[in-house]
Amino acid sequence: MKTVDVNLGERAYQIHIGSGLIANATGFIAPLLKRQRVAIVTDENVATLHLNTLVEGLEGAGISTASLTLPAGESTKSWPHFERTVEWLLSEKIERRDIVIALGGGVIGDLVGFAAAVLRRGIRFVQMPTSLLAQVDSSVGGKTGINAPHGKNLIGAFHQPSMVLADIDVLDTLTPRDFLAGYGEVVKYGLLGNEAFFEWLEEHGPALAKGDKEARAEAVRISCQMKADIVERDETEQGDRALLNLGHTFCHALEAATGYSDRLLHGEGVAIGCALAFDLSARMGLCAQEAPSRVAQHLSAMGMKSQLSDIDGALPSAEALVDLMAQDKKVVDGQLRFILARGIGQAFVTSDVERADVVTLLNDYLSDTV
Ligand code: GLY
């Protein structure tokens, strides 16, 4: 078992990472309870695989449970399911002193976290992330919310969980594609701030993908520790936290261009976006050419999508992709913000990027001349 502390004063909490945490959740959750009752929100896919294990463990220890199972998929992160969740929690008479458990991937974590943020002006919740992406990113740091018809994650709140329980065993139930998509966020941490971790991933990445639990737990621990360090410095993203968006300006444009469909999973877009950010950094003379080559090599060695031609189907023009970037919610005063790098592990935030340079970069990939 590994533990990461998120030191946020009165909002401090721990992330526990290890095997069997769903079956043995009681030992962690019981000390948080003021009465022997919890509400669990999950989705249909996760319920089939893990809900019984969690419920049996809790009920066996005398903690009564009520569960709400929502449809799986991104469209659940919406007003109708948010309303349903809040109304259900009220109908279950969940009070301020109670705990809600979010058992699922990023969609469930974000939705339930937001419901917990507003219910009775804020109740406590525990994240039990069941995807690699949620274990290393969305369950940590307190960003919660839902999508709006105007765009993704436009409605939400910062609301830190009271605990995160990342059960490494659940990663065995992911498809290889979902696992590798989550790995895109893992690689991101090495690239943005920890070259030694990137080197470690170059060595251990293949074992990790094959199911090596010790390597998986260590990768989740280091990723969470890095995220915790950044969130402790900048909880509400006034500065450094934006580093976590390495690859995301490109990713958001690509996700919009592919209609948020199965053509491109979020973590796949992050991996491609990281490769593009490093290539752009090298073209702008900010880092050596070996850096983008090394990034692309590692992604290919892992069997991941690493460039635009790896996305099935046609993409819009480079100009249209840059226009999509300009709709990103992180645009300030119409200025595009990029996370670029001076080398592996040395990312920084800048608005000092010429639109023409981004268009040329994308054109080179779209016409396969790279
Ligand atoms: N996923 C980026 C952040 O939590 O800030």
mmCIF file of C-alpha atoms and ligand atoms in Angstrom:
data_model
loop_
_atom_site.group_PDB
_atom_site.id
_atom_site.type_symbol
_atom_site.label_atom_id
_atom_site.label_comp_id
_atom_site.label_asym_id
_atom_site.label_seq_id
_atom_site.Cartn_x
_atom_site.Cartn_y
_atom_site.Cartn_z
ATOM 1 C CA MET A 1 0.000 0.000 0.000
ATOM 2 C CA LYS A 2 1.267 3.434 -0.913
ATOM 3 C CA THR A 3 -0.068 6.712 0.422
ATOM 4 C CA VAL A 4 0.236 10.234 -0.932
ATOM 5 C CA ASP A 5 -0.634 13.219 1.272
ATOM 6 C CA VAL A 6 -2.370 16.184 -0.295
ATOM 7 C CA ASN A 7 -1.448 18.998 2.103
ATOM 8 C CA LEU A 8 -4.194 21.572 1.761
ATOM 9 C CA GLY A 9 -4.666 22.697 5.354
ATOM 10 C CA GLU A 10 -8.202 22.017 6.508
ATOM 11 C CA ARG A 11 -8.952 20.431 3.112
ATOM 12 C CA ALA A 12 -6.004 17.998 3.388
ATOM 13 C CA TYR A 13 -6.571 14.356 2.475
ATOM 14 C CA GLN A 14 -4.793 11.146 1.606
ATOM 15 C CA ILE A 15 -4.639 9.109 -1.574
ATOM 16 C CA HIS A 16 -4.255 5.392 -0.865
ATOM 17 C CA ILE A 17 -2.981 3.242 -3.718
ATOM 18 C CA GLY A 18 -2.897 -0.556 -3.637
ATOM 19 C CA SER A 19 -4.570 -3.903 -4.279
ATOM 20 C CA GLY A 20 -7.959 -4.927 -2.858
ATOM 21 C CA LEU A 21 -9.012 -1.441 -1.769
ATOM 22 C CA ILE A 22 -12.584 -1.821 -3.044
ATOM 23 C CA ALA A 23 -13.121 -5.042 -1.073
ATOM 24 C CA ASN A 24 -11.407 -3.563 1.969
ATOM 25 C CA ALA A 25 -12.734 -0.006 1.771
ATOM 26 C CA THR A 26 -14.338 -0.194 5.224
ATOM 27 C CA GLY A 27 -11.063 0.208 7.100
ATOM 28 C CA PHE A 28 -10.459 3.502 5.317
ATOM 29 C CA ILE A 29 -13.993 4.843 5.169
ATOM 30 C CA ALA A 30 -15.306 3.906 8.647
ATOM 31 C CA PRO A 31 -13.128 6.488 10.467
ATOM 32 C CA LEU A 32 -14.707 9.242 8.314
ATOM 33 C CA LEU A 33 -18.289 8.306 9.211
ATOM 34 C CA LYS A 34 -20.445 10.031 11.811
ATOM 35 C CA ARG A 35 -23.185 7.434 11.301
ATOM 36 C CA GLN A 36 -22.994 3.952 9.763
ATOM 37 C CA ARG A 37 -24.386 4.868 6.329
ATOM 38 C CA VAL A 38 -22.971 5.843 2.937
ATOM 39 C CA ALA A 39 -24.367 6.735 -0.487
ATOM 40 C CA ILE A 40 -22.588 5.318 -3.530
ATOM 41 C CA VAL A 41 -22.913 6.689 -7.071
ATOM 42 C CA THR A 42 -21.515 4.664 -9.948
ATOM 43 C CA ASP A 43 -22.193 3.814 -13.601
ATOM 44 C CA GLU A 44 -23.637 0.699 -15.238
ATOM 45 C CA ASN A 45 -20.294 -0.710 -16.412
ATOM 46 C CA VAL A 46 -18.524 -0.195 -13.102
ATOM 47 C CA ALA A 47 -21.558 -1.454 -11.148
ATOM 48 C CA THR A 48 -21.413 -4.788 -12.988
ATOM 49 C CA LEU A 49 -17.738 -5.216 -12.148
ATOM 50 C CA HIS A 50 -17.182 -3.673 -8.719
ATOM 51 C CA LEU A 51 -20.327 -2.436 -6.930
ATOM 52 C CA ASN A 52 -21.165 -5.722 -5.189
ATOM 53 C CA THR A 53 -17.621 -6.076 -3.873
ATOM 54 C CA LEU A 54 -17.783 -2.594 -2.335
ATOM 55 C CA VAL A 55 -21.311 -2.992 -0.946
ATOM 56 C CA GLU A 56 -20.645 -6.449 0.541
ATOM 57 C CA GLY A 57 -17.509 -5.207 2.289
ATOM 58 C CA LEU A 58 -19.260 -2.181 3.785
ATOM 59 C CA GLU A 59 -22.494 -3.943 4.732
ATOM 60 C CA GLY A 60 -20.508 -6.838 6.202
ATOM 61 C CA ALA A 61 -18.971 -4.319 8.580
ATOM 62 C CA GLY A 62 -22.373 -2.911 9.540
ATOM 63 C CA ILE A 63 -22.339 0.153 7.270
ATOM 64 C CA SER A 64 -25.604 0.447 5.358
ATOM 65 C CA THR A 65 -25.406 1.580 1.745
ATOM 66 C CA ALA A 66 -27.690 3.132 -0.867
ATOM 67 C CA SER A 67 -26.537 3.083 -4.493
ATOM 68 C CA LEU A 68 -27.415 5.020 -7.609
ATOM 69 C CA THR A 69 -26.271 3.580 -10.939
ATOM 70 C CA LEU A 70 -26.119 6.036 -13.834
ATOM 71 C CA PRO A 71 -25.609 5.289 -17.539
ATOM 72 C CA ALA A 72 -21.955 4.946 -18.586
ATOM 73 C CA GLY A 73 -20.426 7.557 -20.888
ATOM 74 C CA GLU A 74 -19.589 11.229 -21.231
ATOM 75 C CA SER A 75 -23.233 12.275 -21.775
ATOM 76 C CA THR A 76 -23.882 11.451 -18.102
ATOM 77 C CA LYS A 77 -21.783 14.505 -17.164
ATOM 78 C CA SER A 78 -24.773 16.754 -17.853
ATOM 79 C CA TRP A 79 -27.499 18.801 -16.138
ATOM 80 C CA PRO A 80 -30.145 16.012 -16.291
ATOM 81 C CA HIS A 81 -27.949 13.414 -14.561
ATOM 82 C CA PHE A 82 -26.590 16.024 -12.169
ATOM 83 C CA GLU A 83 -30.149 16.927 -11.161
ATOM 84 C CA ARG A 84 -31.039 13.261 -10.816
ATOM 85 C CA THR A 85 -28.006 12.657 -8.592
ATOM 86 C CA VAL A 86 -28.662 15.629 -6.308
ATOM 87 C CA GLU A 87 -32.369 14.787 -6.013
ATOM 88 C CA TRP A 88 -31.517 11.151 -5.265
ATOM 89 C CA LEU A 89 -29.041 12.146 -2.533
ATOM 90 C CA LEU A 90 -31.733 14.356 -0.992
ATOM 91 C CA SER A 91 -34.330 11.597 -1.215
ATOM 92 C CA GLU A 92 -31.856 9.295 0.563
ATOM 93 C CA LYS A 93 -31.641 11.985 3.268
ATOM 94 C CA ILE A 94 -27.890 12.345 2.874
ATOM 95 C CA GLU A 95 -26.812 15.024 5.319
ATOM 96 C CA ARG A 96 -23.786 17.270 5.727
ATOM 97 C CA ARG A 97 -22.123 14.848 8.129
ATOM 98 C CA ASP A 98 -22.455 11.944 5.629
ATOM 99 C CA ILE A 99 -20.114 10.675 2.942
ATOM 100 C CA VAL A 100 -20.883 10.072 -0.732
ATOM 101 C CA ILE A 101 -18.656 7.638 -2.610
ATOM 102 C CA ALA A 102 -17.922 8.255 -6.301
ATOM 103 C CA LEU A 103 -17.140 4.785 -7.685
ATOM 104 C CA GLY A 104 -16.118 5.135 -11.321
ATOM 105 C CA GLY A 105 -13.999 6.910 -13.884
ATOM 106 C CA GLY A 106 -13.638 10.610 -14.584
ATOM 107 C CA VAL A 107 -17.283 11.151 -15.533
ATOM 108 C CA ILE A 108 -18.631 9.788 -12.246
ATOM 109 C CA GLY A 109 -15.878 11.458 -10.188
ATOM 110 C CA ASP A 110 -16.507 14.880 -11.718
ATOM 111 C CA LEU A 111 -20.304 14.638 -11.565
ATOM 112 C CA VAL A 112 -20.500 13.280 -8.005
ATOM 113 C CA GLY A 113 -17.841 15.714 -6.791
ATOM 114 C CA PHE A 114 -19.903 18.594 -8.150
ATOM 115 C CA ALA A 115 -23.100 17.195 -6.613
ATOM 116 C CA ALA A 116 -21.231 16.936 -3.274
ATOM 117 C CA ALA A 117 -19.973 20.511 -3.691
ATOM 118 C CA VAL A 118 -23.477 21.986 -3.916
ATOM 119 C CA LEU A 119 -25.603 19.585 -1.862
ATOM 120 C CA ARG A 120 -26.502 21.371 1.381
ATOM 121 C CA ARG A 121 -23.720 23.843 0.451
ATOM 122 C CA GLY A 122 -21.112 21.105 0.506
ATOM 123 C CA ILE A 123 -20.854 17.581 1.830
ATOM 124 C CA ARG A 124 -17.852 15.278 1.990
ATOM 125 C CA PHE A 125 -17.111 12.708 -0.699
ATOM 126 C CA VAL A 126 -14.636 9.913 -1.335
ATOM 127 C CA GLN A 127 -13.222 9.237 -4.770
ATOM 128 C CA MET A 128 -12.809 5.582 -5.743
ATOM 129 C CA PRO A 129 -11.411 5.939 -9.274
ATOM 130 C CA THR A 130 -11.759 2.896 -11.524
ATOM 131 C CA SER A 131 -9.870 4.049 -14.635
ATOM 132 C CA LEU A 132 -6.153 4.785 -14.885
ATOM 133 C CA LEU A 133 -6.980 8.286 -16.080
ATOM 134 C CA ALA A 134 -9.140 8.940 -13.020
ATOM 135 C CA GLN A 135 -6.539 7.427 -10.657
ATOM 136 C CA VAL A 136 -3.725 9.678 -11.860
ATOM 137 C CA ASP A 137 -5.643 12.819 -12.744
ATOM 138 C CA SER A 138 -9.335 13.543 -12.328
ATOM 139 C CA SER A 139 -9.883 12.053 -8.848
ATOM 140 C CA VAL A 140 -7.098 14.193 -7.372
ATOM 141 C CA GLY A 141 -7.078 17.951 -6.913
ATOM 142 C CA GLY A 142 -10.732 18.855 -6.459
ATOM 143 C CA LYS A 143 -11.823 19.882 -9.948
ATOM 144 C CA THR A 144 -15.470 18.822 -10.245
ATOM 145 C CA GLY A 145 -18.142 19.615 -12.766
ATOM 146 C CA ILE A 146 -20.299 18.784 -15.737
ATOM 147 C CA ASN A 147 -20.353 19.655 -19.439
ATOM 148 C CA ALA A 148 -22.528 22.394 -20.894
ATOM 149 C CA PRO A 149 -24.015 22.558 -24.391
ATOM 150 C CA HIS A 150 -21.375 25.335 -24.890
ATOM 151 C CA GLY A 151 -18.457 23.057 -24.073
ATOM 152 C CA LYS A 152 -16.824 20.527 -21.764
ATOM 153 C CA ASN A 153 -16.357 21.170 -18.032
ATOM 154 C CA LEU A 154 -17.819 24.672 -18.220
ATOM 155 C CA ILE A 155 -19.937 24.268 -15.074
ATOM 156 C CA GLY A 156 -18.291 23.192 -11.845
ATOM 157 C CA ALA A 157 -16.570 23.932 -8.586
ATOM 158 C CA PHE A 158 -13.344 23.242 -6.765
ATOM 159 C CA HIS A 159 -14.304 20.745 -4.071
ATOM 160 C CA GLN A 160 -11.618 18.492 -2.639
ATOM 161 C CA PRO A 161 -12.483 14.879 -1.780
ATOM 162 C CA SER A 162 -12.008 13.656 1.794
ATOM 163 C CA MET A 163 -10.022 10.667 0.555
ATOM 164 C CA VAL A 164 -9.043 8.896 -2.652
ATOM 165 C CA LEU A 165 -8.896 5.084 -2.762
ATOM 166 C CA ALA A 166 -7.151 3.936 -5.938
ATOM 167 C CA ASP A 167 -7.508 0.146 -6.221
ATOM 168 C CA ILE A 168 -4.824 -1.045 -8.629
ATOM 169 C CA ASP A 169 -6.672 -4.339 -9.264
ATOM 170 C CA VAL A 170 -9.446 -2.548 -11.169
ATOM 171 C CA LEU A 171 -6.949 -1.648 -13.887
ATOM 172 C CA ASP A 172 -7.020 -5.352 -14.907
ATOM 173 C CA THR A 173 -10.619 -4.864 -16.029
ATOM 174 C CA LEU A 174 -9.805 -2.041 -18.475
ATOM 175 C CA THR A 175 -9.487 -2.649 -22.207
ATOM 176 C CA PRO A 176 -5.897 -2.183 -23.454
ATOM 177 C CA ARG A 177 -7.087 0.924 -25.304
ATOM 178 C CA ASP A 178 -8.555 2.516 -22.151
ATOM 179 C CA PHE A 179 -5.465 1.594 -20.159
ATOM 180 C CA LEU A 180 -3.140 3.201 -22.713
ATOM 181 C CA ALA A 181 -5.357 6.287 -22.921
ATOM 182 C CA GLY A 182 -4.903 6.708 -19.153
ATOM 183 C CA TYR A 183 -1.192 6.131 -19.626
ATOM 184 C CA GLY A 184 -1.186 9.285 -21.791
ATOM 185 C CA GLU A 185 -1.788 11.265 -18.586
ATOM 186 C CA VAL A 186 0.934 9.289 -16.765
ATOM 187 C CA VAL A 187 3.530 10.130 -19.438
ATOM 188 C CA LYS A 188 2.402 13.752 -19.210
ATOM 189 C CA TYR A 189 3.707 13.976 -15.625
ATOM 190 C CA GLY A 190 7.191 12.846 -16.657
ATOM 191 C CA LEU A 191 7.191 15.238 -19.576
ATOM 192 C CA LEU A 192 6.011 18.259 -17.624
ATOM 193 C CA GLY A 193 8.183 18.030 -14.565
ATOM 194 C CA ASN A 194 10.149 14.860 -13.925
ATOM 195 C CA GLU A 195 12.676 13.558 -16.430
ATOM 196 C CA ALA A 196 13.721 10.718 -14.105
ATOM 197 C CA PHE A 197 10.090 9.522 -14.077
ATOM 198 C CA PHE A 198 9.979 9.666 -17.884
ATOM 199 C CA GLU A 199 13.170 7.569 -17.990
ATOM 200 C CA TRP A 200 11.571 5.129 -15.540
ATOM 201 C CA LEU A 201 8.518 4.909 -17.824
ATOM 202 C CA GLU A 202 10.722 4.276 -20.851
ATOM 203 C CA GLU A 203 12.101 1.289 -18.949
ATOM 204 C CA HIS A 204 8.990 0.029 -17.140
ATOM 205 C CA GLY A 205 6.165 1.201 -19.463
ATOM 206 C CA PRO A 206 5.878 -2.100 -21.353
ATOM 207 C CA ALA A 207 5.704 -4.142 -18.093
ATOM 208 C CA LEU A 208 3.138 -1.720 -16.766
ATOM 209 C CA ALA A 209 0.964 -2.194 -19.842
ATOM 210 C CA LYS A 210 1.265 -5.985 -19.505
ATOM 211 C CA GLY A 211 -0.126 -5.867 -15.962
ATOM 212 C CA ASP A 212 2.833 -5.573 -13.558
ATOM 213 C CA LYS A 213 0.973 -4.434 -10.418
ATOM 214 C CA GLU A 214 3.980 -3.124 -8.551
ATOM 215 C CA ALA A 215 4.957 -0.978 -11.550
ATOM 216 C CA ARG A 216 1.365 0.215 -11.944
ATOM 217 C CA ALA A 217 1.087 1.198 -8.286
ATOM 218 C CA GLU A 218 4.409 3.038 -8.459
ATOM 219 C CA ALA A 219 3.375 4.924 -11.622
ATOM 220 C CA VAL A 220 0.075 5.934 -9.987
ATOM 221 C CA ARG A 221 1.904 6.982 -6.797
ATOM 222 C CA ILE A 222 4.440 9.182 -8.586
ATOM 223 C CA SER A 223 1.733 10.724 -10.798
ATOM 224 C CA CYS A 224 -0.468 11.497 -7.772
ATOM 225 C CA GLN A 225 2.502 12.861 -5.811
ATOM 226 C CA MET A 226 3.365 15.193 -8.691
ATOM 227 C CA LYS A 227 -0.224 16.332 -9.011
ATOM 228 C CA ALA A 228 -0.499 16.831 -5.234
ATOM 229 C CA ASP A 229 2.669 18.969 -5.233
ATOM 230 C CA ILE A 230 1.295 21.189 -7.984
ATOM 231 C CA VAL A 231 -2.197 21.455 -6.455
ATOM 232 C CA GLU A 232 -0.671 22.365 -3.081
ATOM 233 C CA ARG A 233 1.152 25.263 -4.770
ATOM 234 C CA ASP A 234 -1.825 26.418 -6.829
ATOM 235 C CA GLU A 235 -5.157 24.869 -5.854
ATOM 236 C CA THR A 236 -7.372 27.071 -8.046
ATOM 237 C CA GLU A 237 -5.158 27.318 -11.145
ATOM 238 C CA GLN A 238 -3.884 30.861 -10.904
ATOM 239 C CA GLY A 239 -0.465 29.756 -12.169
ATOM 240 C CA ASP A 240 1.491 26.479 -11.940
ATOM 241 C CA ARG A 241 -1.554 24.201 -12.053
ATOM 242 C CA ALA A 242 -1.860 25.040 -15.760
ATOM 243 C CA LEU A 243 1.245 22.869 -16.275
ATOM 244 C CA LEU A 244 -1.079 19.893 -15.837
ATOM 245 C CA ASN A 245 -2.610 20.962 -19.144
ATOM 246 C CA LEU A 246 0.479 19.973 -21.131
ATOM 247 C CA GLY A 247 -0.836 18.647 -24.450
ATOM 248 C CA HIS A 248 -4.383 19.783 -23.661
ATOM 249 C CA THR A 249 -4.658 22.806 -25.979
ATOM 250 C CA PHE A 250 -4.058 20.475 -28.939
ATOM 251 C CA CYS A 251 -6.091 17.709 -27.322
ATOM 252 C CA HIS A 252 -9.209 19.840 -26.826
ATOM 253 C CA ALA A 253 -9.171 20.939 -30.477
ATOM 254 C CA LEU A 254 -8.750 17.325 -31.623
ATOM 255 C CA GLU A 255 -11.530 16.102 -29.325
ATOM 256 C CA ALA A 256 -13.863 18.793 -30.674
ATOM 257 C CA ALA A 257 -12.832 17.970 -34.262
ATOM 258 C CA THR A 258 -13.622 14.281 -33.722
ATOM 259 C CA GLY A 259 -16.958 15.072 -32.045
ATOM 260 C CA TYR A 260 -15.879 13.772 -28.599
ATOM 261 C CA SER A 261 -16.384 10.321 -30.079
ATOM 262 C CA ASP A 262 -14.618 6.979 -29.895
ATOM 263 C CA ARG A 263 -12.329 8.164 -32.671
ATOM 264 C CA LEU A 264 -10.184 9.790 -30.012
ATOM 265 C CA LEU A 265 -10.201 9.137 -26.271
ATOM 266 C CA HIS A 266 -9.168 12.027 -24.019
ATOM 267 C CA GLY A 267 -5.897 10.397 -22.915
ATOM 268 C CA GLU A 268 -5.023 9.583 -26.536
ATOM 269 C CA GLY A 269 -5.515 13.244 -27.392
ATOM 270 C CA VAL A 270 -3.301 14.220 -24.452
ATOM 271 C CA ALA A 271 -0.500 11.920 -25.704
ATOM 272 C CA ILE A 272 -0.714 13.325 -29.250
ATOM 273 C CA GLY A 273 -0.954 16.832 -27.780
ATOM 274 C CA CYS A 274 2.214 16.276 -25.710
ATOM 275 C CA ALA A 275 4.076 15.085 -28.818
ATOM 276 C CA LEU A 276 2.887 18.180 -30.719
ATOM 277 C CA ALA A 277 3.801 20.507 -27.841
ATOM 278 C CA PHE A 278 7.346 19.106 -27.792
ATOM 279 C CA ASP A 279 7.658 19.357 -31.570
ATOM 280 C CA LEU A 280 6.462 22.983 -31.440
ATOM 281 C CA SER A 281 8.938 23.700 -28.620
ATOM 282 C CA ALA A 282 11.804 22.296 -30.727
ATOM 283 C CA ARG A 283 10.713 24.259 -33.814
ATOM 284 C CA MET A 284 10.646 27.444 -31.721
ATOM 285 C CA GLY A 285 14.197 26.717 -30.585
ATOM 286 C CA LEU A 286 13.148 26.170 -26.978
ATOM 287 C CA CYS A 287 14.373 22.590 -26.667
ATOM 288 C CA ALA A 288 16.677 20.211 -28.532
ATOM 289 C CA GLN A 289 15.281 18.138 -31.401
ATOM 290 C CA GLU A 290 16.027 14.914 -29.448
ATOM 291 C CA ALA A 291 13.243 15.763 -26.990
ATOM 292 C CA PRO A 292 10.270 15.434 -29.416
ATOM 293 C CA SER A 293 11.901 12.395 -31.043
ATOM 294 C CA ARG A 294 12.200 10.710 -27.644
ATOM 295 C CA VAL A 295 8.571 11.508 -26.794
ATOM 296 C CA ALA A 296 7.300 10.133 -30.115
ATOM 297 C CA GLN A 297 9.510 7.053 -29.767
ATOM 298 C CA HIS A 298 8.192 6.193 -26.317
ATOM 299 C CA LEU A 299 4.550 6.633 -27.363
ATOM 300 C CA SER A 300 5.104 4.401 -30.415
ATOM 301 C CA ALA A 301 6.966 1.812 -28.322
ATOM 302 C CA MET A 302 3.888 1.663 -26.078
ATOM 303 C CA GLY A 303 1.640 1.145 -29.116
ATOM 304 C CA MET A 304 -0.047 4.490 -28.511
ATOM 305 C CA LYS A 305 -1.363 7.071 -30.908
ATOM 306 C CA SER A 306 1.382 9.679 -31.223
ATOM 307 C CA GLN A 307 0.498 11.798 -34.239
ATOM 308 C CA LEU A 308 -2.443 13.148 -36.205
ATOM 309 C CA SER A 309 -2.301 10.383 -38.832
ATOM 310 C CA ASP A 310 -2.984 7.840 -36.045
ATOM 311 C CA ILE A 311 -6.510 9.276 -35.694
ATOM 312 C CA ASP A 312 -9.001 7.399 -37.899
ATOM 313 C CA GLY A 313 -10.930 9.444 -40.473
ATOM 314 C CA ALA A 314 -10.479 12.913 -41.876
ATOM 315 C CA LEU A 315 -9.511 15.908 -39.722
ATOM 316 C CA PRO A 316 -10.336 19.547 -40.433
ATOM 317 C CA SER A 317 -7.681 21.908 -41.827
ATOM 318 C CA ALA A 318 -4.885 23.273 -39.628
ATOM 319 C CA GLU A 319 -6.603 26.692 -39.611
ATOM 320 C CA ALA A 320 -9.861 25.118 -38.433
ATOM 321 C CA LEU A 321 -8.031 23.211 -35.680
ATOM 322 C CA VAL A 322 -6.402 26.422 -34.424
ATOM 323 C CA ASP A 323 -9.842 28.091 -34.444
ATOM 324 C CA LEU A 324 -11.086 25.237 -32.244
ATOM 325 C CA MET A 325 -8.166 25.876 -29.853
ATOM 326 C CA ALA A 326 -9.273 29.491 -29.570
ATOM 327 C CA GLN A 327 -12.567 28.260 -28.093
ATOM 328 C CA ASP A 328 -10.779 26.570 -25.215
ATOM 329 C CA LYS A 329 -11.981 27.845 -21.840
ATOM 330 C CA LYS A 330 -8.395 28.586 -20.827
ATOM 331 C CA VAL A 331 -8.004 31.257 -23.506
ATOM 332 C CA VAL A 332 -7.379 34.607 -21.775
ATOM 333 C CA ASP A 333 -8.241 37.861 -23.626
ATOM 334 C CA GLY A 334 -8.327 35.912 -26.885
ATOM 335 C CA GLN A 335 -4.674 34.803 -26.380
ATOM 336 C CA LEU A 336 -3.998 31.105 -26.873
ATOM 337 C CA ARG A 337 -2.077 29.600 -23.979
ATOM 338 C CA PHE A 338 0.315 26.728 -24.568
ATOM 339 C CA ILE A 339 2.388 24.591 -22.267
ATOM 340 C CA LEU A 340 5.763 24.278 -23.979
ATOM 341 C CA ALA A 341 9.023 22.740 -22.774
ATOM 342 C CA ARG A 342 12.711 23.544 -22.522
ATOM 343 C CA GLY A 343 13.401 19.819 -22.338
ATOM 344 C CA ILE A 344 11.843 16.664 -20.948
ATOM 345 C CA GLY A 345 10.537 17.487 -17.472
ATOM 346 C CA GLN A 346 10.847 21.254 -18.011
ATOM 347 C CA ALA A 347 7.429 22.546 -19.069
ATOM 348 C CA PHE A 348 6.279 26.145 -18.739
ATOM 349 C CA VAL A 349 3.168 28.175 -19.583
ATOM 350 C CA THR A 350 3.277 30.757 -22.354
ATOM 351 C CA SER A 351 1.028 32.866 -24.556
ATOM 352 C CA ASP A 352 4.002 33.757 -26.703
ATOM 353 C CA VAL A 353 3.216 31.501 -29.644
ATOM 354 C CA GLU A 354 2.573 32.682 -33.206
ATOM 355 C CA ARG A 355 -0.606 31.315 -34.734
ATOM 356 C CA ALA A 356 1.301 30.821 -38.024
ATOM 357 C CA ASP A 357 3.798 28.485 -36.303
ATOM 358 C CA VAL A 358 1.002 26.304 -34.960
ATOM 359 C CA VAL A 359 -0.691 26.219 -38.375
ATOM 360 C CA THR A 360 2.585 25.178 -40.059
ATOM 361 C CA LEU A 361 3.191 22.464 -37.458
ATOM 362 C CA LEU A 362 -0.301 21.022 -37.896
ATOM 363 C CA ASN A 363 -0.112 21.293 -41.694
ATOM 364 C CA ASP A 364 3.107 19.271 -41.702
ATOM 365 C CA TYR A 365 1.391 16.483 -39.756
ATOM 366 C CA LEU A 366 -1.849 16.683 -41.743
ATOM 367 C CA SER A 367 0.068 16.348 -45.018
ATOM 368 C CA ASP A 368 2.281 13.642 -43.485
ATOM 369 C CA THR A 369 5.516 15.453 -44.264
ATOM 370 C CA VAL A 370 6.916 15.008 -40.768
HETATM 371 N N1 GLY B 1 -6.692 17.853 -14.949
HETATM 372 C C1 GLY B 1 -6.017 19.054 -14.718
HETATM 373 C C2 GLY B 1 -6.172 19.587 -13.332
HETATM 374 O O1 GLY B 1 -6.690 18.891 -12.476
HETATM 375 O O2 GLY B 1 -5.802 20.689 -13.073
#
